[in-house]
PDB file of N, CA and C in Angstrom:
ATOM      1  N   MET Z 495      73.213  57.489  -5.717  1.00  0.00           N
ATOM      2  CA  MET Z 495      73.339  58.665  -6.597  1.00  0.00           C
ATOM      3  C   MET Z 495      73.295  59.878  -5.677  1.00  0.00           C
ATOM      4  N   SER Z 496      74.085  60.907  -6.092  1.00  0.00           N
ATOM      5  CA  SER Z 496      74.180  62.106  -5.300  1.00  0.00           C
ATOM      6  C   SER Z 496      73.104  63.134  -5.741  1.00  0.00           C
ATOM      7  N   ARG Z 497      72.206  63.408  -4.921  1.00  0.00           N
ATOM      8  CA  ARG Z 497      71.132  64.363  -5.225  1.00  0.00           C
ATOM      9  C   ARG Z 497      71.719  65.738  -5.598  1.00  0.00           C
ATOM     10  N   VAL Z 498      72.821  66.130  -4.860  1.00  0.00           N
ATOM     11  CA  VAL Z 498      73.423  67.400  -5.113  1.00  0.00           C
ATOM     12  C   VAL Z 498      74.006  67.488  -6.521  1.00  0.00           C
ATOM     13  N   ALA Z 499      74.624  66.390  -6.989  1.00  0.00           N
ATOM     14  CA  ALA Z 499      75.155  66.385  -8.308  1.00  0.00           C
ATOM     15  C   ALA Z 499      74.080  66.496  -9.354  1.00  0.00           C
ATOM     16  N   TYR Z 500      73.021  65.733  -9.159  1.00  0.00           N
ATOM     17  CA  TYR Z 500      71.909  65.753 -10.054  1.00  0.00           C
ATOM     18  C   TYR Z 500      71.322  67.216 -10.141  1.00  0.00           C
ATOM     19  N   GLU Z 501      71.077  67.795  -8.945  1.00  0.00           N
ATOM     20  CA  GLU Z 501      70.509  69.156  -8.915  1.00  0.00           C
ATOM     21  C   GLU Z 501      71.433  70.198  -9.606  1.00  0.00           C
ATOM     22  N   GLN Z 502      72.779  69.997  -9.454  1.00  0.00           N
ATOM     23  CA  GLN Z 502      73.675  70.926 -10.129  1.00  0.00           C
ATOM     24  C   GLN Z 502      73.631  70.797 -11.633  1.00  0.00           C
ATOM     25  N   LEU Z 503      73.531  69.515 -12.077  1.00  0.00           N
ATOM     26  CA  LEU Z 503      73.438  69.346 -13.524  1.00  0.00           C
ATOM     27  C   LEU Z 503      72.123  69.904 -14.082  1.00  0.00           C
ATOM     28  N   ASP Z 504      71.101  69.700 -13.332  1.00  0.00           N
ATOM     29  CA  ASP Z 504      69.746  70.202 -13.738  1.00  0.00           C
ATOM     30  C   ASP Z 504      69.835  71.787 -13.815  1.00  0.00           C
ATOM     31  N   LYS Z 505      70.498  72.422 -12.818  1.00  0.00           N
ATOM     32  CA  LYS Z 505      70.666  73.851 -12.901  1.00  0.00           C
ATOM     33  C   LYS Z 505      71.435  74.283 -14.096  1.00  0.00           C
ATOM     34  N   ASP Z 506      72.512  73.502 -14.445  1.00  0.00           N
ATOM     35  CA  ASP Z 506      73.302  73.867 -15.641  1.00  0.00           C
ATOM     36  C   ASP Z 506      72.415  73.786 -16.926  1.00  0.00           C
ATOM     37  N   ALA Z 507      71.576  72.759 -16.970  1.00  0.00           N
ATOM     38  CA  ALA Z 507      70.668  72.579 -18.083  1.00  0.00           C
ATOM     39  C   ALA Z 507      69.718  73.784 -18.143  1.00  0.00           C
ATOM     40  N   ASP Z 508      69.206  74.237 -16.926  1.00  0.00           N
ATOM     41  CA  ASP Z 508      68.288  75.428 -16.927  1.00  0.00           C
ATOM     42  C   ASP Z 508      68.977  76.652 -17.450  1.00  0.00           C
ATOM     43  N   ARG Z 509      70.341  76.832 -17.069  1.00  0.00           N
ATOM     44  CA  ARG Z 509      71.067  78.014 -17.557  1.00  0.00           C
ATOM     45  C   ARG Z 509      71.219  77.975 -19.095  1.00  0.00           C
ATOM     46  N   ILE Z 510      71.403  76.794 -19.694  1.00  0.00           N
ATOM     47  CA  ILE Z 510      71.415  76.748 -21.097  1.00  0.00           C
ATOM     48  C   ILE Z 510      70.044  77.154 -21.743  1.00  0.00           C
ATOM     49  N   LEU Z 511      69.053  76.677 -21.152  1.00  0.00           N
ATOM     50  CA  LEU Z 511      67.673  77.055 -21.657  1.00  0.00           C
ATOM     51  C   LEU Z 511      67.431  78.555 -21.443  1.00  0.00           C
ATOM     52  N   GLN Z 512      67.892  79.138 -20.418  1.00  0.00           N
ATOM     53  CA  GLN Z 512      67.746  80.581 -20.210  1.00  0.00           C
ATOM     54  C   GLN Z 512      68.549  81.315 -21.263  1.00  0.00           C
ATOM     55  N   LEU Z 513      69.743  80.853 -21.561  1.00  0.00           N
ATOM     56  CA  LEU Z 513      70.617  81.453 -22.574  1.00  0.00           C
ATOM     57  C   LEU Z 513      69.856  81.467 -23.957  1.00  0.00           C
ATOM     58  N   ILE Z 514      69.266  80.374 -24.236  1.00  0.00           N
ATOM     59  CA  ILE Z 514      68.454  80.220 -25.505  1.00  0.00           C
ATOM     60  C   ILE Z 514      67.292  81.148 -25.538  1.00  0.00           C
ATOM     61  N   GLU Z 515      66.604  81.298 -24.377  1.00  0.00           N
ATOM     62  CA  GLU Z 515      65.425  82.141 -24.301  1.00  0.00           C
ATOM     63  C   GLU Z 515      65.891  83.660 -24.511  1.00  0.00           C
ATOM     64  N   VAL Z 516      66.975  84.018 -23.911  1.00  0.00           N
ATOM     65  CA  VAL Z 516      67.510  85.391 -23.990  1.00  0.00           C
ATOM     66  C   VAL Z 516      67.851  85.660 -25.479  1.00  0.00           C
ATOM     67  N   GLN Z 517      68.519  84.701 -26.111  1.00  0.00           N
ATOM     68  CA  GLN Z 517      68.826  84.892 -27.529  1.00  0.00           C
ATOM     69  C   GLN Z 517      67.641  85.114 -28.375  1.00  0.00           C
ATOM     70  N   MET Z 518      66.578  84.288 -28.094  1.00  0.00           N
ATOM     71  CA  MET Z 518      65.372  84.393 -28.886  1.00  0.00           C
ATOM     72  C   MET Z 518      64.671  85.716 -28.625  1.00  0.00           C
ATOM     73  N   GLU Z 519      64.656  86.193 -27.368  1.00  0.00           N
ATOM     74  CA  GLU Z 519      64.025  87.489 -27.032  1.00  0.00           C
ATOM     75  C   GLU Z 519      64.774  88.581 -27.663  1.00  0.00           C
ATOM     76  N   ASN Z 520      66.041  88.487 -27.922  1.00  0.00           N
ATOM     77  CA  ASN Z 520      66.803  89.555 -28.549  1.00  0.00           C
ATOM     78  C   ASN Z 520      66.856  89.391 -30.076  1.00  0.00           C
ATOM     79  N   LEU Z 521      65.877  88.582 -30.549  1.00  0.00           N
ATOM     80  CA  LEU Z 521      65.677  88.340 -32.010  1.00  0.00           C
ATOM     81  C   LEU Z 521      66.869  87.755 -32.729  1.00  0.00           C
ATOM     82  N   THR Z 522      67.617  86.922 -32.022  1.00  0.00           N
ATOM     83  CA  THR Z 522      68.689  86.187 -32.713  1.00  0.00           C
ATOM     84  C   THR Z 522      68.008  84.970 -33.398  1.00  0.00           C
ATOM     85  N   MET Z 523      68.237  84.881 -34.672  1.00  0.00           N
ATOM     86  CA  MET Z 523      67.623  83.795 -35.431  1.00  0.00           C
ATOM     87  C   MET Z 523      68.181  82.432 -34.966  1.00  0.00           C
ATOM     88  N   PRO Z 524      67.321  81.456 -34.720  1.00  0.00           N
ATOM     89  CA  PRO Z 524      67.831  80.162 -34.271  1.00  0.00           C
ATOM     90  C   PRO Z 524      68.691  79.442 -35.333  1.00  0.00           C
ATOM     91  N   GLN Z 525      68.588  79.849 -36.618  1.00  0.00           N
ATOM     92  CA  GLN Z 525      69.417  79.223 -37.648  1.00  0.00           C
ATOM     93  C   GLN Z 525      70.708  80.024 -37.742  1.00  0.00           C
ATOM     94  N   CYS Z 526      70.957  81.043 -36.990  1.00  0.00           N
ATOM     95  CA  CYS Z 526      72.220  81.760 -37.064  1.00  0.00           C
ATOM     96  C   CYS Z 526      73.388  80.832 -36.688  1.00  0.00           C
ATOM     97  N   PRO Z 527      74.468  80.891 -37.444  1.00  0.00           N
ATOM     98  CA  PRO Z 527      75.559  79.941 -37.199  1.00  0.00           C
ATOM     99  C   PRO Z 527      76.193  80.207 -35.823  1.00  0.00           C
ATOM    100  N   VAL Z 528      76.219  81.407 -35.356  1.00  0.00           N
ATOM    101  CA  VAL Z 528      76.821  81.774 -34.079  1.00  0.00           C
ATOM    102  C   VAL Z 528      75.938  81.210 -32.962  1.00  0.00           C
ATOM    103  N   PHE Z 529      74.684  81.378 -33.074  1.00  0.00           N
ATOM    104  CA  PHE Z 529      73.653  80.813 -32.115  1.00  0.00           C
ATOM    105  C   PHE Z 529      73.831  79.290 -32.055  1.00  0.00           C
ATOM    106  N   GLU Z 530      73.804  78.681 -33.220  1.00  0.00           N
ATOM    107  CA  GLU Z 530      73.944  77.220 -33.240  1.00  0.00           C
ATOM    108  C   GLU Z 530      75.258  76.801 -32.583  1.00  0.00           C
ATOM    109  N   GLU Z 531      76.312  77.484 -32.884  1.00  0.00           N
ATOM    110  CA  GLU Z 531      77.595  77.133 -32.287  1.00  0.00           C
ATOM    111  C   GLU Z 531      77.636  77.207 -30.739  1.00  0.00           C
ATOM    112  N   VAL Z 532      77.031  78.307 -30.265  1.00  0.00           N
ATOM    113  CA  VAL Z 532      76.900  78.455 -28.803  1.00  0.00           C
ATOM    114  C   VAL Z 532      76.056  77.348 -28.191  1.00  0.00           C
ATOM    115  N   LEU Z 533      74.972  77.078 -28.849  1.00  0.00           N
ATOM    116  CA  LEU Z 533      74.076  76.021 -28.331  1.00  0.00           C
ATOM    117  C   LEU Z 533      74.787  74.635 -28.380  1.00  0.00           C
ATOM    118  N   ASP Z 534      75.409  74.337 -29.469  1.00  0.00           N
ATOM    119  CA  ASP Z 534      76.208  73.086 -29.587  1.00  0.00           C
ATOM    120  C   ASP Z 534      77.267  73.027 -28.524  1.00  0.00           C
ATOM    121  N   THR Z 535      78.018  74.066 -28.279  1.00  0.00           N
ATOM    122  CA  THR Z 535      79.052  74.116 -27.290  1.00  0.00           C
ATOM    123  C   THR Z 535      78.516  73.877 -25.903  1.00  0.00           C
ATOM    124  N   GLN Z 536      77.404  74.559 -25.585  1.00  0.00           N
ATOM    125  CA  GLN Z 536      76.825  74.431 -24.223  1.00  0.00           C
ATOM    126  C   GLN Z 536      76.311  72.995 -24.021  1.00  0.00           C
ATOM    127  N   MET Z 537      75.630  72.443 -25.052  1.00  0.00           N
ATOM    128  CA  MET Z 537      75.087  71.056 -24.930  1.00  0.00           C
ATOM    129  C   MET Z 537      76.280  70.128 -24.841  1.00  0.00           C
ATOM    130  N   PHE Z 538      77.293  70.295 -25.525  1.00  0.00           N
ATOM    131  CA  PHE Z 538      78.482  69.393 -25.452  1.00  0.00           C
ATOM    132  C   PHE Z 538      79.035  69.458 -24.039  1.00  0.00           C
ATOM    133  N   GLY Z 539      79.239  70.638 -23.526  1.00  0.00           N
ATOM    134  CA  GLY Z 539      79.780  70.841 -22.191  1.00  0.00           C
ATOM    135  C   GLY Z 539      78.929  70.147 -21.162  1.00  0.00           C
ATOM    136  N   LEU Z 540      77.603  70.295 -21.249  1.00  0.00           N
ATOM    137  CA  LEU Z 540      76.723  69.629 -20.323  1.00  0.00           C
ATOM    138  C   LEU Z 540      76.846  68.119 -20.431  1.00  0.00           C
ATOM    139  N   SER Z 541      76.896  67.641 -21.606  1.00  0.00           N
ATOM    140  CA  SER Z 541      77.017  66.181 -21.754  1.00  0.00           C
ATOM    141  C   SER Z 541      78.295  65.661 -21.131  1.00  0.00           C
ATOM    142  N   LYS Z 542      79.408  66.427 -21.259  1.00  0.00           N
ATOM    143  CA  LYS Z 542      80.609  66.046 -20.586  1.00  0.00           C
ATOM    144  C   LYS Z 542      80.500  66.082 -19.089  1.00  0.00           C
ATOM    145  N   GLU Z 543      79.839  67.075 -18.548  1.00  0.00           N
ATOM    146  CA  GLU Z 543      79.615  67.111 -17.131  1.00  0.00           C
ATOM    147  C   GLU Z 543      78.854  65.912 -16.601  1.00  0.00           C
ATOM    148  N   ILE Z 544      77.848  65.629 -17.410  1.00  0.00           N
ATOM    149  CA  ILE Z 544      76.997  64.453 -17.051  1.00  0.00           C
ATOM    150  C   ILE Z 544      77.802  63.149 -17.117  1.00  0.00           C
ATOM    151  N   ASN Z 545      78.610  62.970 -18.193  1.00  0.00           N
ATOM    152  CA  ASN Z 545      79.466  61.756 -18.325  1.00  0.00           C
ATOM    153  C   ASN Z 545      80.406  61.696 -17.167  1.00  0.00           C
ATOM    154  N   PHE Z 546      81.010  62.771 -16.761  1.00  0.00           N
ATOM    155  CA  PHE Z 546      81.939  62.763 -15.562  1.00  0.00           C
ATOM    156  C   PHE Z 546      81.201  62.341 -14.347  1.00  0.00           C
ATOM    157  N   ALA Z 547      80.025  62.892 -14.108  1.00  0.00           N
ATOM    158  CA  ALA Z 547      79.226  62.544 -12.867  1.00  0.00           C
ATOM    159  C   ALA Z 547      78.871  61.076 -12.896  1.00  0.00           C
ATOM    160  N   VAL Z 548      78.528  60.581 -14.056  1.00  0.00           N
ATOM    161  CA  VAL Z 548      78.166  59.145 -14.168  1.00  0.00           C
ATOM    162  C   VAL Z 548      79.330  58.279 -13.865  1.00  0.00           C
ATOM    163  N   ARG Z 549      80.537  58.627 -14.405  1.00  0.00           N
ATOM    164  CA  ARG Z 549      81.762  57.858 -14.130  1.00  0.00           C
ATOM    165  C   ARG Z 549      82.108  57.818 -12.734  1.00  0.00           C
ATOM    166  N   LEU Z 550      81.808  58.933 -11.993  1.00  0.00           N
ATOM    167  CA  LEU Z 550      82.101  59.033 -10.573  1.00  0.00           C
ATOM    168  C   LEU Z 550      81.057  58.340  -9.741  1.00  0.00           C
ATOM    169  N   GLY Z 551      79.991  57.871 -10.365  1.00  0.00           N
ATOM    170  CA  GLY Z 551      78.873  57.257  -9.710  1.00  0.00           C
ATOM    171  C   GLY Z 551      77.998  58.189  -8.931  1.00  0.00           C
ATOM    172  N   LEU Z 552      78.085  59.427  -9.269  1.00  0.00           N
ATOM    173  CA  LEU Z 552      77.207  60.482  -8.582  1.00  0.00           C
ATOM    174  C   LEU Z 552      75.780  60.574  -9.256  1.00  0.00           C
ATOM    175  N   VAL Z 553      75.739  60.197 -10.504  1.00  0.00           N
ATOM    176  CA  VAL Z 553      74.494  60.303 -11.247  1.00  0.00           C
ATOM    177  C   VAL Z 553      74.333  59.027 -12.065  1.00  0.00           C
ATOM    178  N   ASP Z 554      73.108  58.526 -12.078  1.00  0.00           N
ATOM    179  CA  ASP Z 554      72.811  57.316 -12.856  1.00  0.00           C
ATOM    180  C   ASP Z 554      72.782  57.775 -14.336  1.00  0.00           C
ATOM    181  N   ALA Z 555      73.282  56.870 -15.166  1.00  0.00           N
ATOM    182  CA  ALA Z 555      73.370  57.207 -16.616  1.00  0.00           C
ATOM    183  C   ALA Z 555      71.972  57.484 -17.214  1.00  0.00           C
ATOM    184  N   GLN Z 556      70.927  56.818 -16.831  1.00  0.00           N
ATOM    185  CA  GLN Z 556      69.603  57.091 -17.292  1.00  0.00           C
ATOM    186  C   GLN Z 556      69.121  58.484 -16.850  1.00  0.00           C
ATOM    187  N   ASP Z 557      69.425  58.849 -15.668  1.00  0.00           N
ATOM    188  CA  ASP Z 557      68.998  60.183 -15.155  1.00  0.00           C
ATOM    189  C   ASP Z 557      69.783  61.217 -15.892  1.00  0.00           C
ATOM    190  N   GLY Z 558      71.061  61.042 -16.136  1.00  0.00           N
ATOM    191  CA  GLY Z 558      71.833  62.023 -16.940  1.00  0.00           C
ATOM    192  C   GLY Z 558      71.273  62.192 -18.357  1.00  0.00           C
ATOM    193  N   ARG Z 559      70.928  61.083 -18.944  1.00  0.00           N
ATOM    194  CA  ARG Z 559      70.345  61.127 -20.312  1.00  0.00           C
ATOM    195  C   ARG Z 559      68.971  61.873 -20.267  1.00  0.00           C
ATOM    196  N   ALA Z 560      68.216  61.633 -19.147  1.00  0.00           N
ATOM    197  CA  ALA Z 560      66.936  62.324 -19.038  1.00  0.00           C
ATOM    198  C   ALA Z 560      67.143  63.863 -18.976  1.00  0.00           C
ATOM    199  N   ILE Z 561      68.174  64.309 -18.311  1.00  0.00           N
ATOM    200  CA  ILE Z 561      68.465  65.780 -18.250  1.00  0.00           C
ATOM    201  C   ILE Z 561      68.683  66.316 -19.656  1.00  0.00           C
ATOM    202  N   LEU Z 562      69.554  65.588 -20.440  1.00  0.00           N
ATOM    203  CA  LEU Z 562      69.788  66.053 -21.812  1.00  0.00           C
ATOM    204  C   LEU Z 562      68.531  65.991 -22.660  1.00  0.00           C
ATOM    205  N   ASP Z 563      67.771  64.899 -22.563  1.00  0.00           N
ATOM    206  CA  ASP Z 563      66.516  64.697 -23.333  1.00  0.00           C
ATOM    207  C   ASP Z 563      65.554  65.864 -22.983  1.00  0.00           C
ATOM    208  N   HIS Z 564      65.453  66.152 -21.698  1.00  0.00           N
ATOM    209  CA  HIS Z 564      64.505  67.197 -21.332  1.00  0.00           C
ATOM    210  C   HIS Z 564      64.898  68.564 -21.849  1.00  0.00           C
ATOM    211  N   LEU Z 565      66.194  68.789 -21.804  1.00  0.00           N
ATOM    212  CA  LEU Z 565      66.766  70.082 -22.378  1.00  0.00           C
ATOM    213  C   LEU Z 565      66.502  70.211 -23.839  1.00  0.00           C
ATOM    214  N   GLU Z 566      66.675  69.121 -24.559  1.00  0.00           N
ATOM    215  CA  GLU Z 566      66.454  69.060 -25.985  1.00  0.00           C
ATOM    216  C   GLU Z 566      64.989  69.389 -26.347  1.00  0.00           C
ATOM    217  N   VAL Z 567      64.076  68.785 -25.590  1.00  0.00           N
ATOM    218  CA  VAL Z 567      62.668  69.074 -25.741  1.00  0.00           C
ATOM    219  C   VAL Z 567      62.349  70.569 -25.516  1.00  0.00           C
ATOM    220  N   GLU Z 568      62.902  71.074 -24.381  1.00  0.00           N
ATOM    221  CA  GLU Z 568      62.641  72.485 -24.102  1.00  0.00           C
ATOM    222  C   GLU Z 568      63.223  73.442 -25.154  1.00  0.00           C
ATOM    223  N   VAL Z 569      64.441  73.074 -25.611  1.00  0.00           N
ATOM    224  CA  VAL Z 569      65.065  73.860 -26.703  1.00  0.00           C
ATOM    225  C   VAL Z 569      64.108  73.852 -27.927  1.00  0.00           C
ATOM    226  N   SER Z 570      63.630  72.701 -28.242  1.00  0.00           N
ATOM    227  CA  SER Z 570      62.714  72.586 -29.364  1.00  0.00           C
ATOM    228  C   SER Z 570      61.433  73.426 -29.206  1.00  0.00           C
ATOM    229  N   LYS Z 571      60.910  73.490 -27.984  1.00  0.00           N
ATOM    230  CA  LYS Z 571      59.701  74.250 -27.687  1.00  0.00           C
ATOM    231  C   LYS Z 571      60.027  75.758 -27.919  1.00  0.00           C
ATOM    232  N   VAL Z 572      61.125  76.238 -27.396  1.00  0.00           N
ATOM    233  CA  VAL Z 572      61.492  77.594 -27.516  1.00  0.00           C
ATOM    234  C   VAL Z 572      61.703  77.922 -28.974  1.00  0.00           C
ATOM    235  N   HIS Z 573      62.332  77.040 -29.700  1.00  0.00           N
ATOM    236  CA  HIS Z 573      62.550  77.285 -31.159  1.00  0.00           C
ATOM    237  C   HIS Z 573      61.295  77.419 -31.875  1.00  0.00           C
ATOM    238  N   GLU Z 574      60.298  76.502 -31.639  1.00  0.00           N
ATOM    239  CA  GLU Z 574      59.034  76.509 -32.282  1.00  0.00           C
ATOM    240  C   GLU Z 574      58.250  77.793 -31.860  1.00  0.00           C
ATOM    241  N   ALA Z 575      58.327  78.191 -30.693  1.00  0.00           N
ATOM    242  CA  ALA Z 575      57.614  79.394 -30.261  1.00  0.00           C
ATOM    243  C   ALA Z 575      58.196  80.666 -30.997  1.00  0.00           C
ATOM    244  N   TYR Z 576      59.503  80.678 -31.160  1.00  0.00           N
ATOM    245  CA  TYR Z 576      60.157  81.770 -31.883  1.00  0.00           C
ATOM    246  C   TYR Z 576      59.679  81.784 -33.350  1.00  0.00           C
ATOM    247  N   MET Z 577      59.649  80.599 -33.957  1.00  0.00           N
ATOM    248  CA  MET Z 577      59.249  80.495 -35.397  1.00  0.00           C
ATOM    249  C   MET Z 577      57.788  80.849 -35.562  1.00  0.00           C
ATOM    250  N   GLU Z 578      56.997  80.500 -34.613  1.00  0.00           N
ATOM    251  CA  GLU Z 578      55.549  80.867 -34.650  1.00  0.00           C
ATOM    252  C   GLU Z 578      55.395  82.346 -34.557  1.00  0.00           C
ATOM    253  N   ARG Z 579      56.139  82.955 -33.620  1.00  0.00           N
ATOM    254  CA  ARG Z 579      56.058  84.372 -33.398  1.00  0.00           C
ATOM    255  C   ARG Z 579      56.526  85.134 -34.690  1.00  0.00           C
ATOM    256  N   GLU Z 580      57.610  84.644 -35.302  1.00  0.00           N
ATOM    257  CA  GLU Z 580      58.116  85.270 -36.510  1.00  0.00           C
ATOM    258  C   GLU Z 580      57.110  85.126 -37.697  1.00  0.00           C
ATOM    259  N   LYS Z 581      56.446  83.978 -37.730  1.00  0.00           N
ATOM    260  CA  LYS Z 581      55.464  83.797 -38.742  1.00  0.00           C
ATOM    261  C   LYS Z 581      54.260  84.716 -38.643  1.00  0.00           C
ATOM    262  N   ASN Z 582      53.869  84.980 -37.402  1.00  0.00           N
ATOM    263  CA  ASN Z 582      52.747  85.850 -37.183  1.00  0.00           C
ATOM    264  C   ASN Z 582      53.090  87.353 -37.376  1.00  0.00           C
ATOM    265  N   ARG Z 583      54.405  87.613 -37.408  1.00  0.00           N
ATOM    266  CA  ARG Z 583      54.802  89.037 -37.619  1.00  0.00           C
ATOM    267  C   ARG Z 583      54.576  89.427 -39.123  1.00  0.00           C
ATOM    268  N   VAL Z 584      54.564  88.448 -39.911  1.00  0.00           N
ATOM    269  CA  VAL Z 584      54.538  88.713 -41.403  1.00  0.00           C
ATOM    270  C   VAL Z 584      53.189  89.154 -41.849  1.00  0.00           C
TER     271      VAL Z 584
END
C-alpha cells in the first residue's frame, strides 16, 4: 500500500470536514438542501478517489473504507454540535 496515497486521501477527507465546519460556523443549516448537496457531492467524490486508489493497489479497501467511516463519524459530531448550539440559543 502506498502511504502517500493514503495520506492524500486522508487530507481530502479533512478538507471535507473543514468545509462542513465552515458551513456550520456561518450558520448554514445542516438540513439545507444546498448544504446537503455539497456534502453528498464531496463524499461521493472522495469515495470515487478511494475506489480508484484501491483498484490501483495503492490503498487497501479496508483502509479506504475506514477513511470514509471516520469522516462520517466526524460529520455526525459536527452536526450534533451545531444542533446542540442551536438548541441552547432558544
